[in-house]
Coordinates of C-alpha atoms in Angstrom, one line a residue:
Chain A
X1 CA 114.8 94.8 81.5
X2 CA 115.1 98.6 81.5
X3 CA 113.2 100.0 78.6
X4 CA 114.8 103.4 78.6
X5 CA 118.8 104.0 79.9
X6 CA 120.7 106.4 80.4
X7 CA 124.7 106.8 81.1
X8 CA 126.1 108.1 83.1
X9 CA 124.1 108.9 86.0
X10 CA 126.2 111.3 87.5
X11 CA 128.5 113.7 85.2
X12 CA 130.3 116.4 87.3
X13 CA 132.5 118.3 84.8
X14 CA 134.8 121.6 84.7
X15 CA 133.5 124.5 82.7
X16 CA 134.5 124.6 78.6
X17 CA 134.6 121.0 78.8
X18 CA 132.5 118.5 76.3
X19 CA 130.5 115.7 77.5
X20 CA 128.3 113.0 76.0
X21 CA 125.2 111.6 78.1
X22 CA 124.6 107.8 76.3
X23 CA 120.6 107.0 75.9
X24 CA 119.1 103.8 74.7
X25 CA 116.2 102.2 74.6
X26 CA 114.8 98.4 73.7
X27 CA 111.2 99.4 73.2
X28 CA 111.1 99.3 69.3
X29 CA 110.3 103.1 69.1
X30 CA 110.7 105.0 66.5
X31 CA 111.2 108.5 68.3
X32 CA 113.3 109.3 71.1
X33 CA 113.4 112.6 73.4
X34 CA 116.0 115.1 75.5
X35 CA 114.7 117.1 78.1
X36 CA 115.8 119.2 80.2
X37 CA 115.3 119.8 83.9
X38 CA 116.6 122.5 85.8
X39 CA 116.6 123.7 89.3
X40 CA 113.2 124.9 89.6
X41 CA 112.2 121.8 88.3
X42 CA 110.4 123.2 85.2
X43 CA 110.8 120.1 82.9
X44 CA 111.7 121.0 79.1
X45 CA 111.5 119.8 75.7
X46 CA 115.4 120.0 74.1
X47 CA 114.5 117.7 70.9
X48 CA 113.2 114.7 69.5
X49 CA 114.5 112.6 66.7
X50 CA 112.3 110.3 64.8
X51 CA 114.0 107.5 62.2
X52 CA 117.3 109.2 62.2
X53 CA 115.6 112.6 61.7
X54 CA 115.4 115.8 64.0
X55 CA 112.1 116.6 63.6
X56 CA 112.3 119.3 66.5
X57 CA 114.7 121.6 67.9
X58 CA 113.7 124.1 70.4
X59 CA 115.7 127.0 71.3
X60 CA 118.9 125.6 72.9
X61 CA 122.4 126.7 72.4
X62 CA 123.6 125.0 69.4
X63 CA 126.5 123.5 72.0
X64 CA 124.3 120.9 72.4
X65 CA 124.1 118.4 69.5
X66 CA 121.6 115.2 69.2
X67 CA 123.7 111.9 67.4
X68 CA 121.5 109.5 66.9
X69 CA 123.5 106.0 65.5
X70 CA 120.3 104.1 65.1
X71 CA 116.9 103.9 66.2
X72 CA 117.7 102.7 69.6
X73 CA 120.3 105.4 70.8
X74 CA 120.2 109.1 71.3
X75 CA 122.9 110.5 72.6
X76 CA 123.3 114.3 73.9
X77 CA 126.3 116.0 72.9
X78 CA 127.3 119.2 74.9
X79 CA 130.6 121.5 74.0
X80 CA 131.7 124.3 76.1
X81 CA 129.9 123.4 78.7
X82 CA 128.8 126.2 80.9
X83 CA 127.7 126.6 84.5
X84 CA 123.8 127.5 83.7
X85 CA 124.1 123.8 81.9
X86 CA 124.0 122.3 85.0
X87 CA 120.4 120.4 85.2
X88 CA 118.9 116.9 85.1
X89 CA 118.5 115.6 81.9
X90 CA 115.9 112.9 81.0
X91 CA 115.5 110.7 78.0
X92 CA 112.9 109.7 76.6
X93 CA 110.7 107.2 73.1
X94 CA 107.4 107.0 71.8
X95 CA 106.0 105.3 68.7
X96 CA 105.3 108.5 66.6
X97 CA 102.1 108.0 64.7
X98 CA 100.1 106.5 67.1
X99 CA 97.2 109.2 66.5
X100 CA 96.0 110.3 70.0
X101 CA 98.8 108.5 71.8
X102 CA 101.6 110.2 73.1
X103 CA 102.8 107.8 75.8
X104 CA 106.3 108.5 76.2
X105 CA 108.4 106.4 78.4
X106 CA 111.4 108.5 80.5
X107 CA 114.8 107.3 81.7
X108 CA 116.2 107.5 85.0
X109 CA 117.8 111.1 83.9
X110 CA 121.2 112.1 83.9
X111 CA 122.6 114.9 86.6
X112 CA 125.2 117.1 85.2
X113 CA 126.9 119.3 87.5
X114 CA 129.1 121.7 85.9
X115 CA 132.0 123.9 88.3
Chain B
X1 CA 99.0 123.5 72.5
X2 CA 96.6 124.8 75.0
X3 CA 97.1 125.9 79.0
X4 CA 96.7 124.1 81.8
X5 CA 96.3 125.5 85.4
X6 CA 96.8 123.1 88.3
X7 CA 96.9 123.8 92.1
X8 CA 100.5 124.0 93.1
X9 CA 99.9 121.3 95.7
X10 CA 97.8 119.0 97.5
X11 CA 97.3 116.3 100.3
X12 CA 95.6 113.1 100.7
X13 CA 95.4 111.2 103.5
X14 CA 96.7 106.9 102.6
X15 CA 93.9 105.1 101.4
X16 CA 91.5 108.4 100.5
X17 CA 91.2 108.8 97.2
X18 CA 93.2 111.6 95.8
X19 CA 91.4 114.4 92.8
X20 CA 94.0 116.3 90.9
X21 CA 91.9 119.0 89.2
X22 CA 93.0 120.6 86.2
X23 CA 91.7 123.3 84.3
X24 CA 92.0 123.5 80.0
X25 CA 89.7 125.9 79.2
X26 CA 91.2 126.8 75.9
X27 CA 91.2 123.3 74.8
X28 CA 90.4 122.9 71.0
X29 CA 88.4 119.9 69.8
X30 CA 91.0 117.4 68.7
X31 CA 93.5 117.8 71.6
X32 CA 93.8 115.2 73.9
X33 CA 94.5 115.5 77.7
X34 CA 97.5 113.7 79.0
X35 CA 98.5 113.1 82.5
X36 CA 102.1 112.1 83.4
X37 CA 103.6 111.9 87.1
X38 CA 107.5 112.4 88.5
X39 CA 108.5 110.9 91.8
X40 CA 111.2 112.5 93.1
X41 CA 114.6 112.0 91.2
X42 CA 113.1 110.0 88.9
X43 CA 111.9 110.7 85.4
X44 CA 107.8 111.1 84.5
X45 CA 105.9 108.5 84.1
X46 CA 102.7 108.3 81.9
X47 CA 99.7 107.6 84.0
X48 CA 96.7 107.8 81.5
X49 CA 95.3 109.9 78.7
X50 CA 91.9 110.6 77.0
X51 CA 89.8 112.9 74.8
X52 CA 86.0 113.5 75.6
X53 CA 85.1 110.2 77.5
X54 CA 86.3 109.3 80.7
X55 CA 88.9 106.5 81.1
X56 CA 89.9 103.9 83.8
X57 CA 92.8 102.0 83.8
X58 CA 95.3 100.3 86.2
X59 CA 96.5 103.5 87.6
X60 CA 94.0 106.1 87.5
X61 CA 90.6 107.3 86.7
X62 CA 90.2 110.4 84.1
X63 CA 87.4 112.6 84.4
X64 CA 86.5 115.1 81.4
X65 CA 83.8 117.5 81.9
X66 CA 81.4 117.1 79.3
X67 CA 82.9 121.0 77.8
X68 CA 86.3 119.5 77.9
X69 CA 87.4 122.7 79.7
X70 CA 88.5 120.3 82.9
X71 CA 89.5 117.2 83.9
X72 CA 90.2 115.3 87.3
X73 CA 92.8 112.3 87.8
X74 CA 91.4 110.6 90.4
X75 CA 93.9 107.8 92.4
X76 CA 91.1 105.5 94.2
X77 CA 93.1 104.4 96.9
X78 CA 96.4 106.8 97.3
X79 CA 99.3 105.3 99.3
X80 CA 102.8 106.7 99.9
X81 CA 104.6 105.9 96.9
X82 CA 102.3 107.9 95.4
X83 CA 103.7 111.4 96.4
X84 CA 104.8 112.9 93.4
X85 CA 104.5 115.8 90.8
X86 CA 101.2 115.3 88.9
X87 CA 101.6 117.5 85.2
X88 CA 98.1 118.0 83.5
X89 CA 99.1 118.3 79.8
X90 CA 97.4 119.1 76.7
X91 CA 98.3 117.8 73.1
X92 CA 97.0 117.7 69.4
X93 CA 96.8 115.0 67.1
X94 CA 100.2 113.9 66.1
X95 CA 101.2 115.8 62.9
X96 CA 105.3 115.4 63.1
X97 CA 105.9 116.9 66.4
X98 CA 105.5 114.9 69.0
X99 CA 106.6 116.9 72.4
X100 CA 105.3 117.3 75.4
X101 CA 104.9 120.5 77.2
X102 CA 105.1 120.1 81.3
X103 CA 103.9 122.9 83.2
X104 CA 104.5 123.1 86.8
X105 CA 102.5 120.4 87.8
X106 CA 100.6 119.7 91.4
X107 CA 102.5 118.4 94.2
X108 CA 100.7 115.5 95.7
X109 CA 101.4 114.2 99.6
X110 CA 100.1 111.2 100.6
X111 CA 99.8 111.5 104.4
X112 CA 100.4 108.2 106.4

């Protein structure tokens, strides 16, 4: 069983489009990460959501939009997408709490190409 | 969170054992050093953590200098699958934010 998913694998979009990238994951955790890869490869934290909760937002445009149904799904909304959007982006859960332990477990990541 | 500096890349021949230094020199007392690795086009994986001792498990070894100001991975027997990006990354206690922060990691070859 795949402990963290993500759809779809491939997204190739037009500019000022919106898009959703589907994560889920059947590992019980109680937070659940975006991140953000782009071409250089320089791997970065977007947010993380713990029990329904953002609990951290770093700087990214406010196109992009966390929806989090229940504790097992974090989805990435994007609006108005934009050609410097174009990037791999990876899901991710922990158990928050765990004092010490910050094992986090990755999807397979989502490539968006935007043209 | 403190810095970490890591070569940009390495090689190991298959079968050596493969060191991964890492340097944390501003490392407070209660952070924790966390090693995660990314094969190509897929997303990290953990590989094992620890906080003053040194720690062994399935994957890896972790060496912490008794100052806490470094730290080696050590993969005891490398083979090809292990090529990858190695990140060296340092974290606090958990108080409500729980991200990581990847640097640009060491490229590791394994060498048939």
């Amino acid at each position: 069983d795949t402990a963290v998913s993500q759809t779809p694998k491939y997204l190739v979009t037009q500019m000022g489009n919106d898009k959703s990238i589907k994560c889920e994951q059947n590992l019980g955790h109680d937070t659940m990460y975006w991140y953000k890869q782009d071409s250089k490869k320089f791997l970065k934290i977007m947010f993380s959501y713990n029990n329904k909760e953002l609990i951290i937002n770093e700087t990214v445009p406010n196109r992009f939009s966390p929806k989090s149904p229940d504790k097992a799904h974090l989805n990435l909304h994007i609006n108005s997408l934009e050609l410097g959007d174009s990037a791999v982006y990876f899901c991710a859960s922990s158990q928050l709490g765990r004092v010490g332990y910050n094992e986090q477990f990755f999807g397979p990541g989502t490539r968006l190409t935007v043209l | 969170d403190a810095k970490t500096t890591q070569p940009t890349s390495m090689d190991c021949a298959e079968g050596r054992a493969a060191n991964l230094p890492c340097n944390h020199s501003t490392i407070s007392g209660n952070e924790y050093v966390y090693w995660y690795r990314q094969i190509h086009s897929q997303g990290p994986q953990y590989i094992i953590h620890g906080l003053k001792n040194n720690e062994t498990n399935e994957m890896a070894s972790l060496i912490i200098t008794e100052d806490r100001k470094s730290s080696t991975l050590i993969l005891p027997h490398a083979t090809l699958r292990d090529t990858a990006v190695y990140y060296c990354i340092v974290r606090g206690r958990i108080t409500g934010a729980n991200n990581l922060f990847f640097g640009t990691g060491t490229r590791l070859t394994v060498i048939p």
